CSV table of C-alpha atoms in Angstrom, one decimal:
chain,number,residue,atom,x,y,z
A,1,MET,CA,-24.2,-12.3,-8.0
A,2,LEU,CA,-21.0,-11.3,-9.7
A,3,SER,CA,-21.6,-8.5,-12.3
A,4,LEU,CA,-18.8,-8.0,-14.7
A,5,THR,CA,-18.7,-6.4,-18.1
A,6,LEU,CA,-15.3,-6.6,-19.8
A,7,SER,CA,-15.0,-6.0,-23.6
A,8,LEU,CA,-13.3,-3.9,-26.2
A,9,ILE,CA,-14.8,-0.6,-27.5
A,10,ASP,CA,-12.8,1.4,-30.1
A,11,GLY,CA,-9.8,-0.7,-29.2
A,12,PHE,CA,-9.9,0.2,-25.5
A,13,ILE,CA,-10.8,-2.1,-22.6
A,14,TYR,CA,-14.3,-1.4,-21.4
A,15,TRP,CA,-14.4,-1.9,-17.6
A,16,ASN,CA,-17.7,-2.2,-15.9
A,17,VAL,CA,-17.2,-4.4,-12.9
A,18,SER,CA,-19.5,-4.2,-10.0
A,19,PRO,CA,-17.7,-3.3,-6.7
A,20,VAL,CA,-19.9,-5.9,-5.0
A,21,MET,CA,-18.6,-9.5,-5.5
A,22,PHE,CA,-21.9,-11.0,-4.3
A,23,ARG,CA,-24.7,-10.7,-1.9
A,24,ILE,CA,-25.4,-13.4,0.7
A,25,PRO,CA,-28.8,-14.9,-0.3
A,26,GLY,CA,-31.6,-13.9,2.0
A,27,THR,CA,-29.6,-11.1,3.6
A,28,SER,CA,-28.5,-7.6,3.0
A,29,VAL,CA,-24.9,-8.6,3.6
A,30,LEU,CA,-22.6,-7.7,0.7
A,31,LEU,CA,-19.1,-9.0,0.0
A,32,SER,CA,-17.1,-6.3,-1.8
A,33,TRP,CA,-14.0,-6.8,-3.9
A,34,TYR,CA,-12.3,-4.1,-2.0
A,35,GLY,CA,-13.0,-5.6,1.4
A,36,LEU,CA,-12.0,-9.0,0.1
A,37,MET,CA,-8.7,-7.7,-1.2
A,38,TRP,CA,-7.9,-5.9,2.0
A,39,ALA,CA,-8.5,-9.1,3.9
A,40,LEU,CA,-6.4,-11.1,1.5
A,41,GLY,CA,-3.6,-8.6,1.7
A,42,LEU,CA,-3.6,-8.9,5.5
A,43,VAL,CA,-3.6,-12.7,5.4
A,44,ILE,CA,-0.8,-12.9,2.9
A,45,SER,CA,1.4,-10.3,4.7
A,46,ARG,CA,0.8,-11.9,8.1
A,47,GLN,CA,1.7,-15.4,6.8
A,48,VAL,CA,4.8,-14.2,5.0
A,49,GLY,CA,5.8,-12.1,8.0
A,50,LEU,CA,5.4,-15.1,10.3
A,51,TYR,CA,7.6,-17.2,8.0
A,52,ILE,CA,10.3,-14.6,7.9
A,53,PHE,CA,10.5,-14.1,11.7
A,54,LEU,CA,10.4,-17.8,12.3
A,55,LYS,CA,13.0,-18.5,9.7
A,56,GLU,CA,15.4,-16.0,11.3
A,57,ASP,CA,14.3,-17.1,14.8
A,58,ARG,CA,14.0,-13.5,16.2
A,59,TYR,CA,11.2,-11.9,18.2
A,60,THR,CA,8.9,-14.8,17.8
A,61,VAL,CA,7.3,-14.7,21.3
A,62,ASN,CA,4.8,-11.9,20.8
A,63,LEU,CA,4.2,-12.0,17.0
A,64,PRO,CA,0.4,-12.1,17.3
A,65,ASN,CA,0.6,-8.8,19.2
A,66,LEU,CA,2.9,-7.3,16.5
A,67,PHE,CA,0.2,-8.2,13.9
A,68,LEU,CA,-2.4,-6.2,15.9
A,69,MET,CA,0.1,-3.3,16.2
A,70,ILE,CA,0.3,-3.2,12.4
A,71,VAL,CA,-3.3,-3.7,11.4
A,72,ILE,CA,-5.0,-1.2,13.7
A,73,PRO,CA,-2.5,1.7,13.3
A,74,ALA,CA,-2.5,1.1,9.5
A,75,ILE,CA,-6.2,1.4,9.2
A,76,VAL,CA,-6.4,4.4,11.6
A,77,GLY,CA,-3.5,6.1,9.9
A,78,ALA,CA,-4.9,5.5,6.5
A,79,ARG,CA,-8.3,6.9,7.4
A,80,LEU,CA,-7.0,9.9,9.3
A,81,GLY,CA,-4.3,10.6,6.6
A,82,HIS,CA,-7.0,10.8,3.9
A,83,PHE,CA,-8.8,13.6,5.6
A,84,LEU,CA,-5.7,15.4,6.8
A,85,PHE,CA,-4.1,15.3,3.3
A,86,TYR,CA,-7.1,15.5,1.0
A,87,ASP,CA,-10.3,16.5,2.8
A,88,LEU,CA,-9.3,18.5,5.8
A,89,HIS,CA,-12.3,20.8,5.4
A,90,VAL,CA,-14.7,17.8,5.7
A,91,LEU,CA,-12.9,16.6,8.9
A,92,ILE,CA,-13.1,20.1,10.4
A,93,ARG,CA,-16.8,20.4,9.6
A,94,ASP,CA,-17.7,16.9,10.7
A,95,PRO,CA,-15.1,15.2,12.9
A,96,LEU,CA,-17.2,12.1,13.3
A,97,VAL,CA,-16.9,11.3,9.6
A,98,ILE,CA,-13.7,9.5,10.3
A,99,ILE,CA,-15.5,6.7,12.1
A,100,ARG,CA,-18.7,6.8,10.2
A,101,PRO,CA,-19.3,4.1,7.5
A,102,PRO,CA,-18.9,3.6,4.6
A,103,PHE,CA,-15.2,3.9,5.1
A,104,HIS,CA,-14.2,5.3,1.7
A,105,GLY,CA,-11.0,7.3,1.6
A,106,LEU,CA,-7.8,5.6,2.8
A,107,SER,CA,-4.4,7.2,2.3
A,108,SER,CA,-1.4,4.8,1.9
A,109,HIS,CA,0.9,7.6,3.1
A,110,GLY,CA,-1.1,7.8,6.4
A,111,GLY,CA,-1.2,4.0,6.6
A,112,VAL,CA,2.6,3.8,6.5
A,113,LEU,CA,2.9,6.4,9.2
A,114,GLY,CA,0.5,4.5,11.4
A,115,ILE,CA,2.5,1.3,10.9
A,116,LEU,CA,5.8,3.0,11.7
A,117,ILE,CA,4.3,4.3,15.0
A,118,GLY,CA,2.6,1.1,15.9
A,119,VAL,CA,5.7,-1.0,15.3
A,120,TYR,CA,7.8,1.5,17.3
A,121,ILE,CA,5.5,1.0,20.3
A,122,TRP,CA,5.7,-2.8,20.0
A,123,CYS,CA,9.5,-2.7,19.8
A,124,ARG,CA,9.7,-0.6,22.9
A,125,ARG,CA,7.5,-2.9,24.8
A,126,ASN,CA,9.4,-6.1,23.6
A,127,HIS,CA,12.9,-4.7,23.6
A,128,ALA,CA,13.2,-5.4,19.9
A,129,GLU,CA,15.5,-3.7,17.4
A,130,TYR,CA,13.3,-1.3,15.5
A,131,LEU,CA,15.1,-1.2,12.2
A,132,PHE,CA,15.3,-5.0,12.1
A,133,VAL,CA,11.6,-5.4,12.6
A,134,ILE,CA,10.5,-2.7,10.3
A,135,ASP,CA,12.9,-4.0,7.6
A,136,ARG,CA,10.9,-7.3,7.5
A,137,LEU,CA,7.5,-5.7,7.8
A,138,ALA,CA,8.2,-3.2,5.0
A,139,LEU,CA,8.8,-6.2,2.8
A,140,VAL,CA,5.6,-8.0,3.6
A,141,ALA,CA,3.6,-4.7,3.4
A,142,ILE,CA,4.3,-4.5,-0.3
A,143,SER,CA,2.1,-7.6,-0.9
A,144,ALA,CA,-0.8,-5.9,0.9
A,145,GLY,CA,-0.4,-2.9,-1.3
A,146,ALA,CA,-0.7,-5.0,-4.4
A,147,CYS,CA,-4.0,-6.5,-3.1
A,148,ILE,CA,-5.4,-3.2,-2.2
A,149,ARG,CA,-4.6,-1.6,-5.5
A,150,PHE,CA,-6.4,-4.6,-7.2
A,151,GLY,CA,-9.4,-3.8,-5.0
A,152,ASN,CA,-9.2,-0.2,-6.2
A,153,LEU,CA,-9.3,-1.4,-9.8
A,154,MET,CA,-12.4,-3.5,-9.0
A,155,ASN,CA,-14.0,-0.4,-7.4
A,156,SER,CA,-13.1,1.7,-10.5
A,157,GLU,CA,-11.5,4.3,-8.2
A,158,ILE,CA,-8.2,6.1,-8.2
A,159,VAL,CA,-8.5,6.2,-12.0
A,160,GLY,CA,-5.8,7.5,-14.4
A,161,VAL,CA,-5.9,10.5,-16.6
A,162,PRO,CA,-7.3,10.3,-20.1
A,163,THR,CA,-5.1,8.7,-22.7
A,164,ASP,CA,-5.1,7.0,-26.1
A,165,VAL,CA,-2.6,4.2,-25.3
A,166,PRO,CA,-3.9,0.8,-26.6
A,167,TRP,CA,-4.2,-0.7,-23.1
A,168,ALA,CA,-6.3,2.2,-21.8
A,169,PHE,CA,-9.4,1.3,-19.7
A,170,ILE,CA,-12.8,2.9,-20.1
A,171,PHE,CA,-14.1,3.0,-16.5
A,172,ALA,CA,-17.8,2.9,-17.3
A,173,ARG,CA,-18.8,3.7,-13.7
A,174,VAL,CA,-16.7,6.9,-13.9
A,175,ASP,CA,-17.2,8.2,-17.5
A,176,GLN,CA,-16.7,7.1,-21.1
A,177,LEU,CA,-13.1,8.3,-21.5
A,178,PRO,CA,-10.2,5.9,-22.1
A,179,ARG,CA,-7.8,6.3,-19.1
A,180,HIS,CA,-4.6,5.0,-17.8
A,181,PRO,CA,-5.3,2.0,-15.5
A,182,ALA,CA,-3.1,3.5,-12.8
A,183,GLN,CA,-4.3,1.0,-10.2
A,184,LEU,CA,-3.2,-1.9,-12.4
A,185,TYR,CA,0.2,-0.3,-12.9
A,186,GLU,CA,0.7,-0.2,-9.1
A,187,CYS,CA,-0.7,-3.7,-8.6
A,188,ILE,CA,1.7,-5.2,-11.1
A,189,PHE,CA,4.7,-3.2,-9.9
A,190,TYR,CA,4.0,-4.1,-6.2
A,191,THR,CA,3.7,-7.8,-7.0
A,192,VAL,CA,6.9,-7.9,-8.9
A,193,PHE,CA,8.7,-5.7,-6.4
A,194,PHE,CA,7.5,-7.9,-3.5
A,195,LEU,CA,8.7,-11.1,-5.1
A,196,SER,CA,12.0,-9.5,-5.9
A,197,MET,CA,12.6,-8.2,-2.4
A,198,LEU,CA,11.5,-11.5,-0.9
A,199,TYR,CA,14.2,-13.2,-3.0
A,200,MET,CA,16.7,-10.5,-1.9
A,201,TRP,CA,15.8,-11.2,1.7
A,202,TYR,CA,16.2,-14.9,1.3
A,203,MET,CA,19.5,-14.7,-0.5
A,204,TYR,CA,21.2,-11.7,1.1
A,205,ALA,CA,19.3,-9.8,3.8
A,206,ARG,CA,20.6,-11.7,6.8
A,207,ASP,CA,24.0,-10.3,6.0
A,208,TRP,CA,22.7,-6.7,5.6
A,209,ARG,CA,22.8,-4.1,8.3
A,210,SER,CA,19.3,-3.4,9.7
A,211,GLY,CA,17.8,-0.5,7.9
A,212,VAL,CA,19.3,-1.2,4.5
A,213,MET,CA,16.3,-3.2,3.2
A,214,LEU,CA,13.9,-0.6,4.5
A,215,GLY,CA,15.9,2.1,2.7
A,216,MET,CA,15.8,0.2,-0.5
A,217,ILE,CA,12.1,-0.4,-0.2
A,218,LEU,CA,11.3,3.2,0.6
A,219,THR,CA,13.5,4.6,-2.2
A,220,VAL,CA,12.2,2.3,-4.9
A,221,LEU,CA,8.6,2.0,-3.9
A,222,TRP,CA,8.0,5.7,-3.3
A,223,THR,CA,10.0,6.8,-6.4
A,224,PHE,CA,7.6,4.6,-8.4
A,225,ARG,CA,4.7,6.2,-6.5
A,226,PHE,CA,6.0,9.6,-7.4
A,227,VAL,CA,6.1,8.7,-11.1
A,228,VAL,CA,2.8,6.9,-11.2
A,229,GLU,CA,1.0,9.8,-9.5
A,230,SER,CA,1.5,11.8,-12.8
A,231,PHE,CA,-0.8,9.2,-14.5
A,232,LYS,CA,-3.6,9.6,-11.9
A,233,GLU,CA,-6.5,12.0,-11.6
A,234,ASN,CA,-6.2,14.3,-8.7
A,235,GLN,CA,-8.1,13.2,-5.6
A,236,SER,CA,-9.0,16.7,-4.5
A,237,ALA,CA,-9.7,19.9,-6.4
A,238,PHE,CA,-7.1,21.9,-4.7
A,239,GLU,CA,-4.4,19.8,-6.2
A,240,SER,CA,-5.0,21.4,-9.6
A,241,ASP,CA,-3.3,24.6,-8.2
A,242,LEU,CA,-0.2,22.7,-7.1
A,243,SER,CA,3.0,22.1,-9.2
A,244,LEU,CA,3.0,18.5,-7.8
A,245,ASN,CA,-0.1,16.7,-6.7
A,246,MET,CA,-0.5,15.7,-3.0
A,247,GLY,CA,0.5,12.1,-3.6
A,248,GLN,CA,3.8,13.2,-5.1
A,249,ILE,CA,4.5,15.7,-2.3
A,250,LEU,CA,3.8,13.1,0.3
A,251,SER,CA,6.1,10.6,-1.5
A,252,ILE,CA,9.2,12.9,-1.3
A,253,PRO,CA,9.9,12.5,2.5
A,254,TYR,CA,9.7,8.7,2.1
A,255,ILE,CA,12.2,8.8,-0.8
A,256,LEU,CA,14.6,11.0,1.1
A,257,THR,CA,14.3,8.8,4.2
A,258,GLY,CA,15.1,5.7,2.1
A,259,VAL,CA,18.2,7.3,0.6
A,260,ALA,CA,19.3,8.6,4.0
A,261,LEU,CA,19.0,5.1,5.5
A,262,ILE,CA,21.1,3.5,2.7
A,263,LEU,CA,23.8,6.2,3.0
A,264,LEU,CA,23.9,6.2,6.8
A,265,ARG,CA,24.2,2.5,7.0
A,266,LYS,CA,26.9,2.7,4.4
A,267,SER,CA,28.2,-0.9,4.1
A,268,ILE,CA,25.7,-3.4,2.8
A,269,THR,CA,27.2,-6.2,4.9
A,270,GLU,CA,27.9,-6.4,8.6
A,271,ILE,CA,31.5,-6.0,9.6
A,272,LYS,CA,32.7,-9.4,10.7
A,273,THR,CA,34.8,-9.5,13.8
């Protein structure tokens, strides 16, 4: 049964959505919004990625294996990254927590690292150009990010800091304070950014040097992440003692890598001979 309470209180949006979408009758099996959005993100990114590689007619032979080399490293990296970056003391005290359900706590920074490593292994095995492949996968990964952040919104997690802006949400499952809907900010941005980059790929990317699109995505996406982190509550107590929170610190290497890729590749178009 879907449980949703959405109304206005003192001019703010009162958000009291159950994380459980529904329970299968006669069983204890629950379908969560978060799980559904993760699955939807994977399906969308897989289908868009398949379309892109088939359209360009490159590296189409082992595409199913490439999908596996994205999904598994992404989940492992996201899970491990959460504990390394935010809850290292928990991992040290109980290493098995990383494989013990429920699997709450996933770091997008760790997930990206997992994808980069997994795709590198696939490219080595299939003699594929790494930057070309990762260019296209970086594009489709944005759509998965949009779905996951919507799942975070439905879970009332990764909430923003208190505010009095008219579009503030009161996350009833957290407290009664009006807060920035930081998850929604990210979901909307990722959706618009994904569609924009898909258009850029369709119109121009086949004339770009490999790595330029990845550089653009890293620079724009993680700059936005750096900014939006200032609207979020810290995920761990130790972040209160830092000048920048952990999300901002982890975003900086991605931004610098993106800028470096654009500068190193220099010309946007291939030199025609």
